[in-house]
Coordinates of N, CA and C in Angstrom, one line a residue:
M1 N 0.8 -1.2 0.0 CA 0.0 0.0 0.0 C 0.9 1.2 0.0
Q2 N 0.6 2.2 -0.9 CA 1.4 3.4 -1.0 C 1.2 4.3 0.2
S3 N 2.1 5.3 0.4 CA 2.0 6.1 1.6 C 0.8 7.0 1.6
K4 N 0.3 7.5 0.4 CA -0.9 8.3 0.4 C -2.1 7.5 0.8
Q5 N -2.2 6.3 0.3 CA -3.3 5.4 0.6 C -3.2 5.0 2.1
L6 N -2.1 4.8 2.6 CA -1.9 4.5 4.1 C -2.5 5.7 4.9
K7 N -2.1 6.9 4.5 CA -2.6 8.1 5.2 C -4.1 8.2 5.1
L8 N -4.6 8.0 3.9 CA -6.1 8.2 3.7 C -6.9 7.1 4.5
E9 N -6.2 5.9 4.6 CA -6.9 4.8 5.3 C -6.5 4.5 6.7
N10 N -5.9 5.5 7.3 CA -5.5 5.4 8.7 C -6.7 5.0 9.5
P11 N -6.6 4.0 10.4 CA -7.8 3.5 11.1 C -8.5 4.6 11.9
L12 N -7.8 5.5 12.6 CA -8.5 6.6 13.3 C -9.2 7.5 12.4
R13 N -8.6 7.8 11.2 CA -9.3 8.6 10.2 C -10.6 8.0 9.7
L14 N -10.5 6.7 9.4 CA -11.7 6.0 8.9 C -12.8 5.9 10.0
S15 N -12.4 5.6 11.2 CA -13.3 5.5 12.3 C -14.1 6.8 12.5
E16 N -13.3 8.0 12.5 CA -14.0 9.3 12.7 C -14.8 9.7 11.4
L17 N -14.3 9.4 10.3 CA -15.1 9.8 9.1 C -16.4 8.9 8.9
N18 N -16.3 7.6 9.3 CA -17.4 6.7 9.3 C -18.3 6.9 8.0
P19 N -17.7 6.6 6.9 CA -18.3 7.0 5.6 C -19.7 6.6 5.4
S20 N -20.1 5.3 5.7 CA -21.5 4.9 5.5 C -22.5 5.7 6.3
E21 N -22.2 5.9 7.6 CA -23.1 6.7 8.4 C -23.1 8.1 8.0
T22 N -21.9 8.7 7.7 CA -21.9 10.1 7.3 C -22.7 10.3 6.0
L23 N -22.6 9.4 5.0 CA -23.4 9.5 3.8 C -24.9 9.5 4.1
Q24 N -25.3 8.7 5.1 CA -26.7 8.7 5.4 C -27.1 10.0 6.1
K25 N -26.2 10.6 6.9 CA -26.5 11.9 7.5 C -26.6 13.0 6.5
I26 N -25.8 12.9 5.4 CA -25.8 13.8 4.3 C -27.1 13.7 3.5
G27 N -27.7 12.5 3.6 CA -29.0 12.3 2.9 C -28.9 11.5 1.6
L28 N -27.8 10.7 1.5 CA -27.7 9.9 0.3 C -28.8 8.8 0.2
L29 N -29.5 8.8 -0.9 CA -30.5 7.8 -1.1 C -30.1 6.8 -2.2
D30 N -30.8 5.7 -2.3 CA -30.4 4.6 -3.3 C -30.6 5.0 -4.7
S31 N -31.3 6.2 -5.0 CA -31.5 6.6 -6.3 C -30.6 7.8 -6.7
H32 N -29.8 8.2 -5.8 CA -28.9 9.4 -6.1 C -27.7 9.1 -7.0
V33 N -27.3 10.1 -7.8 CA -26.1 10.1 -8.5 C -25.1 10.9 -7.7
V34 N -23.9 10.3 -7.4 CA -22.9 10.9 -6.5 C -21.6 11.2 -7.3
C35 N -21.0 12.3 -6.9 CA -19.7 12.7 -7.4 C -18.8 12.9 -6.3
D36 N -17.8 12.1 -6.1 CA -16.8 12.2 -5.1 C -15.6 13.0 -5.7
I37 N -15.4 14.2 -5.4 CA -14.4 15.1 -5.9 C -13.1 15.0 -5.1
G38 N -12.1 14.5 -5.7 CA -10.8 14.3 -5.0 C -11.0 13.0 -4.2
A39 N -11.4 11.9 -4.9 CA -11.9 10.7 -4.3 C -10.8 9.9 -3.5
G40 N -9.5 10.3 -3.8 CA -8.4 9.6 -3.1 C -8.4 8.1 -3.3
S41 N -8.4 7.3 -2.2 CA -8.4 5.9 -2.3 C -9.8 5.2 -2.3
G42 N -10.8 6.1 -2.4 CA -12.2 5.6 -2.4 C -12.9 5.4 -1.1
V43 N -12.4 6.1 -0.1 CA -12.9 6.0 1.3 C -14.4 6.2 1.3
F44 N -14.9 7.2 0.5 CA -16.3 7.5 0.4 C -16.9 7.0 -0.9
T45 N -16.1 6.8 -1.9 CA -16.7 6.3 -3.2 C -17.3 4.9 -3.0
L46 N -16.6 4.0 -2.4 CA -17.1 2.6 -2.3 C -18.3 2.5 -1.4
P47 N -18.3 3.1 -0.2 CA -19.5 3.1 0.5 C -20.7 3.7 -0.2
A48 N -20.5 4.8 -0.9 CA -21.6 5.5 -1.7 C -22.1 4.5 -2.7
A49 N -21.2 3.7 -3.4 CA -21.6 2.8 -4.4 C -22.4 1.6 -3.8
R50 N -22.2 1.4 -2.5 CA -23.0 0.3 -1.9 C -24.4 0.8 -1.5
I51 N -24.5 2.1 -1.3 CA -25.8 2.7 -0.9 C -26.7 3.0 -2.1
T52 N -26.1 3.6 -3.1 CA -27.0 4.0 -4.2 C -26.9 2.9 -5.3
K53 N -28.0 2.8 -6.0 CA -28.0 1.9 -7.1 C -27.7 2.6 -8.4
N54 N -27.5 3.9 -8.3 CA -27.2 4.8 -9.4 C -25.7 4.9 -9.5
K55 N -25.2 5.8 -10.4 CA -23.8 6.1 -10.7 C -23.1 6.8 -9.6
V56 N -21.8 6.4 -9.4 CA -21.0 7.1 -8.5 C -19.7 7.5 -9.3
Y57 N -19.5 8.8 -9.4 CA -18.3 9.2 -10.2 C -17.2 9.5 -9.2
A58 N -16.0 8.9 -9.4 CA -14.8 9.1 -8.6 C -13.9 10.0 -9.4
L59 N -13.8 11.3 -9.0 CA -13.0 12.3 -9.7 C -11.7 12.4 -8.9
E60 N -10.6 12.3 -9.7 CA -9.3 12.3 -9.1 C -8.2 12.8 -10.1
I61 N -7.2 13.5 -9.6 CA -6.1 13.9 -10.5 C -5.0 12.8 -10.5
S62 N -5.0 11.9 -9.6 CA -4.0 10.9 -9.5 C -4.4 9.6 -10.2
D63 N -3.6 9.2 -11.2 CA -3.8 7.9 -11.8 C -3.7 6.8 -10.8
E64 N -2.8 6.9 -9.9 CA -2.5 5.8 -8.9 C -3.8 5.6 -8.0
M65 N -4.4 6.7 -7.6 CA -5.6 6.6 -6.7 C -6.8 6.1 -7.5
L66 N -6.9 6.5 -8.8 CA -8.0 5.9 -9.6 C -7.8 4.4 -9.8
S67 N -6.6 4.0 -9.9 CA -6.3 2.6 -10.0 C -6.6 1.8 -8.8
V68 N -6.3 2.4 -7.6 CA -6.7 1.8 -6.3 C -8.2 1.6 -6.2
I69 N -8.9 2.7 -6.6 CA -10.4 2.6 -6.5 C -10.9 1.6 -7.5
G70 N -10.4 1.5 -8.7 CA -10.8 0.6 -9.7 C -10.6 -0.9 -9.2
H71 N -9.4 -1.1 -8.6 CA -9.2 -2.5 -8.1 C -10.1 -2.9 -6.9
K72 N -10.4 -1.9 -6.0 CA -11.3 -2.2 -4.9 C -12.7 -2.4 -5.5
A73 N -13.1 -1.6 -6.4 CA -14.5 -1.8 -7.0 C -14.6 -3.1 -7.6
K74 N -13.6 -3.5 -8.4 CA -13.7 -4.8 -9.1 C -13.7 -6.0 -8.0
A75 N -12.9 -5.8 -7.0 CA -12.9 -6.9 -5.9 C -14.2 -7.0 -5.2
E76 N -14.9 -5.9 -5.1 CA -16.3 -5.9 -4.4 C -17.4 -6.2 -5.4
G77 N -17.1 -6.2 -6.7 CA -18.1 -6.5 -7.7 C -19.0 -5.2 -8.0
N78 N -18.5 -4.0 -7.6 CA -19.2 -2.8 -7.9 C -19.1 -2.5 -9.3
T79 N -20.3 -2.2 -9.9 CA -20.3 -1.9 -11.4 C -20.8 -0.5 -11.6
N80 N -21.2 0.2 -10.5 CA -21.8 1.6 -10.7 C -20.8 2.7 -10.4
I81 N -19.5 2.4 -10.3 CA -18.4 3.4 -10.1 C -17.8 3.7 -11.4
E82 N -17.8 5.0 -11.7 CA -17.1 5.5 -12.9 C -15.9 6.3 -12.5
L83 N -14.7 5.9 -13.0 CA -13.5 6.6 -12.6 C -13.3 7.8 -13.6
V84 N -13.0 9.0 -13.1 CA -12.9 10.2 -14.0 C -11.6 10.9 -13.6
K85 N -10.7 10.9 -14.6 CA -9.4 11.6 -14.4 C -9.7 13.1 -14.6
V86 N -9.3 13.9 -13.6 CA -9.5 15.4 -13.6 C -8.3 16.0 -14.2
K87 N -8.5 16.8 -15.2 CA -7.5 17.7 -15.8 C -7.9 19.1 -15.7
D88 N -7.1 20.0 -15.3 CA -7.5 21.4 -15.1 C -8.6 21.5 -14.1
D89 N -9.5 22.5 -14.3 CA -10.6 22.7 -13.4 C -11.9 22.4 -13.9
I90 N -12.0 21.6 -14.9 CA -13.3 21.2 -15.6 C -13.6 19.7 -15.3
F91 N -14.8 19.5 -14.9 CA -15.2 18.1 -14.6 C -15.9 17.6 -15.9
S92 N -15.6 16.5 -16.4 CA -16.2 16.0 -17.6 C -17.6 15.3 -17.3
L93 N -18.5 16.1 -16.6 CA -19.8 15.6 -16.3 C -20.8 16.5 -16.8
S94 N -22.0 16.0 -17.1 CA -23.1 16.8 -17.6 C -23.6 17.9 -16.6
D95 N -24.2 18.9 -17.2 CA -24.8 19.9 -16.3 C -26.0 19.3 -15.6
H96 N -26.1 19.7 -14.3 CA -27.3 19.3 -13.5 C -27.5 17.8 -13.4
S97 N -26.4 17.0 -13.4 CA -26.5 15.6 -13.4 C -26.2 14.9 -12.0
I98 N -25.9 15.7 -11.0 CA -25.4 15.1 -9.7 C -26.4 15.5 -8.6
D99 N -26.7 14.5 -7.8 CA -27.6 14.7 -6.6 C -26.7 15.1 -5.4
I100 N -25.6 14.4 -5.2 CA -24.7 14.6 -4.0 C -23.3 14.7 -4.5
A101 N -22.7 15.9 -4.3 CA -21.2 16.0 -4.5 C -20.5 16.0 -3.2
L102 N -19.4 15.3 -3.1 CA -18.6 15.3 -1.9 C -17.2 15.9 -2.1
M103 N -16.8 16.6 -1.1 CA -15.4 17.1 -1.1 C -14.8 16.8 0.3
V104 N -14.1 15.7 0.4 CA -13.6 15.2 1.7 C -12.2 15.6 1.9
T105 N -11.9 16.5 2.8 CA -10.6 17.1 3.0 C -9.9 17.5 1.7
V106 N -10.6 18.2 0.9 CA -10.1 18.6 -0.4 C -10.1 20.1 -0.5
L107 N -11.2 20.8 0.0 CA -11.4 22.2 -0.2 C -10.1 23.0 0.2
H108 N -9.6 22.7 1.3 CA -8.4 23.5 1.8 C -7.2 23.4 0.9
E109 N -7.2 22.3 0.0 CA -6.1 22.1 -0.9 C -6.2 22.9 -2.2
I110 N -7.4 23.3 -2.5 CA -7.7 24.0 -3.8 C -7.3 25.4 -3.8
K111 N -6.5 25.8 -4.8 CA -6.1 27.2 -5.0 C -7.2 28.1 -5.4
D112 N -7.8 27.8 -6.5 CA -8.9 28.6 -7.1 C -10.2 28.0 -6.7
K113 N -10.7 28.3 -5.5 CA -11.9 27.7 -5.0 C -13.1 28.2 -5.8
V114 N -13.1 29.5 -6.2 CA -14.2 30.1 -7.0 C -14.5 29.3 -8.3
V115 N -13.4 28.9 -9.0 CA -13.6 28.2 -10.2 C -14.1 26.8 -10.0
I116 N -13.6 26.1 -9.0 CA -14.0 24.7 -8.7 C -15.5 24.7 -8.2
L117 N -15.8 25.7 -7.3 CA -17.2 25.7 -6.8 C -18.2 26.1 -7.9
A118 N -17.8 26.9 -8.9 CA -18.7 27.2 -10.0 C -18.9 25.9 -10.8
E119 N -17.8 25.1 -10.9 CA -18.0 23.8 -11.6 C -18.9 22.8 -10.8
V120 N -18.8 22.8 -9.5 CA -19.6 22.0 -8.7 C -21.1 22.5 -8.9
K121 N -21.3 23.8 -8.8 CA -22.7 24.3 -9.0 C -23.2 23.9 -10.4
R122 N -22.4 23.9 -11.4 CA -22.8 23.5 -12.8 C -23.3 22.0 -12.8
I123 N -22.6 21.1 -12.1 CA -23.0 19.7 -12.2 C -24.1 19.3 -11.3
L124 N -24.3 20.1 -10.2 CA -25.4 19.8 -9.3 C -26.8 20.0 -9.9
N125 N -27.7 19.1 -9.6 CA -29.1 19.4 -10.1 C -29.7 20.4 -9.1
D126 N -31.0 20.8 -9.4 CA -31.6 21.9 -8.7 C -31.7 21.6 -7.2
D127 N -31.9 20.3 -6.8 CA -32.0 19.9 -5.4 C -30.8 19.3 -4.9
G128 N -29.7 19.4 -5.7 CA -28.4 18.7 -5.3 C -27.8 19.3 -4.0
R129 N -27.0 18.5 -3.4 CA -26.3 18.9 -2.2 C -24.8 18.8 -2.4
L130 N -24.0 19.7 -1.8 CA -22.6 19.6 -1.7 C -22.2 19.4 -0.3
A131 N -21.5 18.3 0.0 CA -21.1 18.0 1.4 C -19.6 18.2 1.4
I132 N -19.2 19.1 2.3 CA -17.8 19.4 2.5 C -17.3 18.9 3.9
I133 N -16.3 18.0 3.9 CA -15.8 17.5 5.2 C -14.3 18.1 5.2
E134 N -14.0 18.7 6.3 CA -12.7 19.3 6.5 C -12.3 19.1 8.0
F135 N -11.0 19.3 8.2 CA -10.4 19.2 9.5 C -10.8 20.5 10.3
H136 N -11.1 20.3 11.6 CA -11.3 21.4 12.5 C -10.0 22.3 12.5
K137 N -10.2 23.6 12.6 CA -9.0 24.5 12.5 C -8.4 24.6 13.9
K138 N -7.8 23.5 14.3 CA -7.1 23.4 15.6 C -6.1 22.2 15.4
E139 N -5.2 22.1 16.3 CA -4.2 21.0 16.3 C -5.0 19.7 16.6
T140 N -4.9 18.8 15.8 CA -5.5 17.4 16.0 C -4.5 16.4 15.6
P141 N -4.7 15.1 16.0 CA -3.8 14.0 15.7 C -3.6 13.8 14.2
L142 N -4.6 14.2 13.4 CA -4.6 13.9 12.0 C -4.6 15.3 11.2
G143 N -4.1 15.3 10.0 CA -4.3 16.4 9.1 C -3.2 17.4 9.1
P144 N -3.3 18.4 8.2 CA -2.3 19.4 8.1 C -2.2 20.3 9.3
P145 N -1.2 21.2 9.3 CA -1.0 22.1 10.4 C -2.3 23.1 10.4
P146 N -2.7 23.6 11.6 CA -3.9 24.4 11.7 C -3.9 25.6 10.7
G147 N -2.7 26.2 10.4 CA -2.7 27.3 9.4 C -3.0 26.9 8.0
H148 N -3.0 25.6 7.7 CA -3.4 25.2 6.3 C -4.8 24.7 6.2
R149 N -5.5 24.8 7.3 CA -6.9 24.3 7.4 C -7.9 25.4 7.2
M150 N -9.2 25.0 6.9 CA -10.3 26.0 6.8 C -11.3 25.7 8.0
G151 N -11.5 26.7 8.8 CA -12.5 26.6 9.9 C -13.9 26.6 9.3
K152 N -14.8 26.3 10.1 CA -16.2 26.2 9.6 C -16.7 27.6 9.1
D153 N -16.4 28.7 9.8 CA -16.8 30.0 9.3 C -16.2 30.4 8.0
E154 N -14.9 30.1 7.8 CA -14.2 30.3 6.6 C -14.8 29.5 5.4
T155 N -15.1 28.3 5.7 CA -15.7 27.4 4.7 C -17.1 27.9 4.3
I156 N -17.9 28.3 5.3 CA -19.3 28.8 5.1 C -19.2 30.1 4.2
N157 N -18.3 31.0 4.6 CA -18.1 32.2 3.9 C -17.7 32.0 2.4
T158 N -16.8 31.1 2.2 CA -16.3 30.7 0.9 C -17.5 30.2 0.0
L159 N -18.3 29.3 0.6 CA -19.4 28.8 -0.1 C -20.5 29.8 -0.4
N160 N -20.8 30.6 0.6 CA -21.8 31.7 0.5 C -21.4 32.6 -0.7
C161 N -20.1 33.0 -0.8 CA -19.6 33.8 -1.8 C -19.8 33.2 -3.2
S162 N -19.9 31.9 -3.2 CA -20.1 31.2 -4.5 C -21.5 30.8 -4.7
D163 N -22.4 31.4 -3.9 CA -23.9 31.3 -4.0 C -24.4 29.9 -3.6
F164 N -23.8 29.4 -2.6 CA -24.3 28.2 -1.9 C -24.9 28.6 -0.5
I165 N -25.9 27.9 -0.1 CA -26.4 28.2 1.3 C -26.3 26.9 2.1
E166 N -26.0 27.1 3.4 CA -25.8 26.0 4.3 C -27.2 25.3 4.5
F167 N -27.1 24.0 4.5 CA -28.3 23.2 4.6 C -28.3 22.3 5.9
N168 N -27.1 21.9 6.3 CA -26.9 21.0 7.5 C -25.5 21.1 7.9
R169 N -25.2 20.7 9.2 CA -23.9 20.6 9.7 C -23.8 19.6 10.8
F170 N -22.7 19.0 11.0 CA -22.4 18.1 12.1 C -20.9 17.8 12.2
D171 N -20.5 17.5 13.4 CA -19.1 17.1 13.6 C -18.9 15.6 13.5
L172 N -17.7 15.3 13.0 CA -17.3 13.9 12.9 C -16.1 13.7 13.9
A173 N -16.5 13.4 15.2 CA -15.5 13.2 16.3 C -14.6 14.4 16.4
D174 N -13.3 14.1 16.8 CA -12.4 15.2 17.2 C -11.7 15.9 16.0
N175 N -11.6 15.3 14.9 CA -10.8 15.8 13.8 C -11.5 16.5 12.7
F176 N -12.8 16.2 12.4 CA -13.5 16.6 11.2 C -14.8 17.3 11.5
Y177 N -15.3 18.1 10.6 CA -16.6 18.6 10.6 C -17.2 18.4 9.2
C178 N -18.5 18.4 9.1 CA -19.2 18.2 7.8 C -20.2 19.4 7.7
L179 N -20.1 20.1 6.6 CA -21.1 21.1 6.2 C -21.8 20.7 4.9
V180 N -23.1 20.8 4.9 CA -23.8 20.4 3.7 C -24.5 21.7 3.1
F181 N -24.3 21.9 1.8 CA -24.8 23.1 1.2 C -25.8 22.7 0.0
K182 N -26.6 23.6 -0.3 CA -27.5 23.6 -1.5 C -27.2 24.8 -2.4
R183 N -27.5 24.7 -3.6 CA -27.4 25.9 -4.5 C -28.4 26.9 -4.1
N184 N -28.0 28.2 -4.1 CA -29.0 29.2 -3.8 C -29.9 29.4 -5.0
K185 N -31.1 29.2 -4.8 CA -32.1 29.3 -5.9 C -32.7 30.7 -6.1
A186 N -32.3 31.6 -5.1 CA -32.9 33.0 -5.1 C -32.4 33.8 -6.3

């Protein structure tokens, strides 16, 4: 297992993220189309594919991580995961085609958040949700230094500036929080 995969699949991290339960709290239904942006090793992609009978898009810039997800999906017999290599800031997905978009510990890494969030807004359907999971902005056993993190207020402000409104929020143990947004229809 490569070092990035080991980091992403740290047992404490997986325990706190609790992907299946978190996806249920976000509101994932068995009819939803999901887009996991920055899918990594598939920590959320595979549980989403077990919950929904519809398509799950795993978007990733790393060929290695896409390969990891592909091997896991094949081993589980999942046929509803589609691997999507991300180049630049454009997602090769249709307008208004996604019910649930996920960004798990990704937003703080993105340089041009406005461009990416516009792309997320483009792919979300009218009732779609964007779930953002990030590290609390404090020293914790996992994650980047606090100065590289985005606190809840900063995340909310960033999303509000891109015309998203907060729909739900909850903490995931000591290291993470989850904010769920909808497109502002006003």
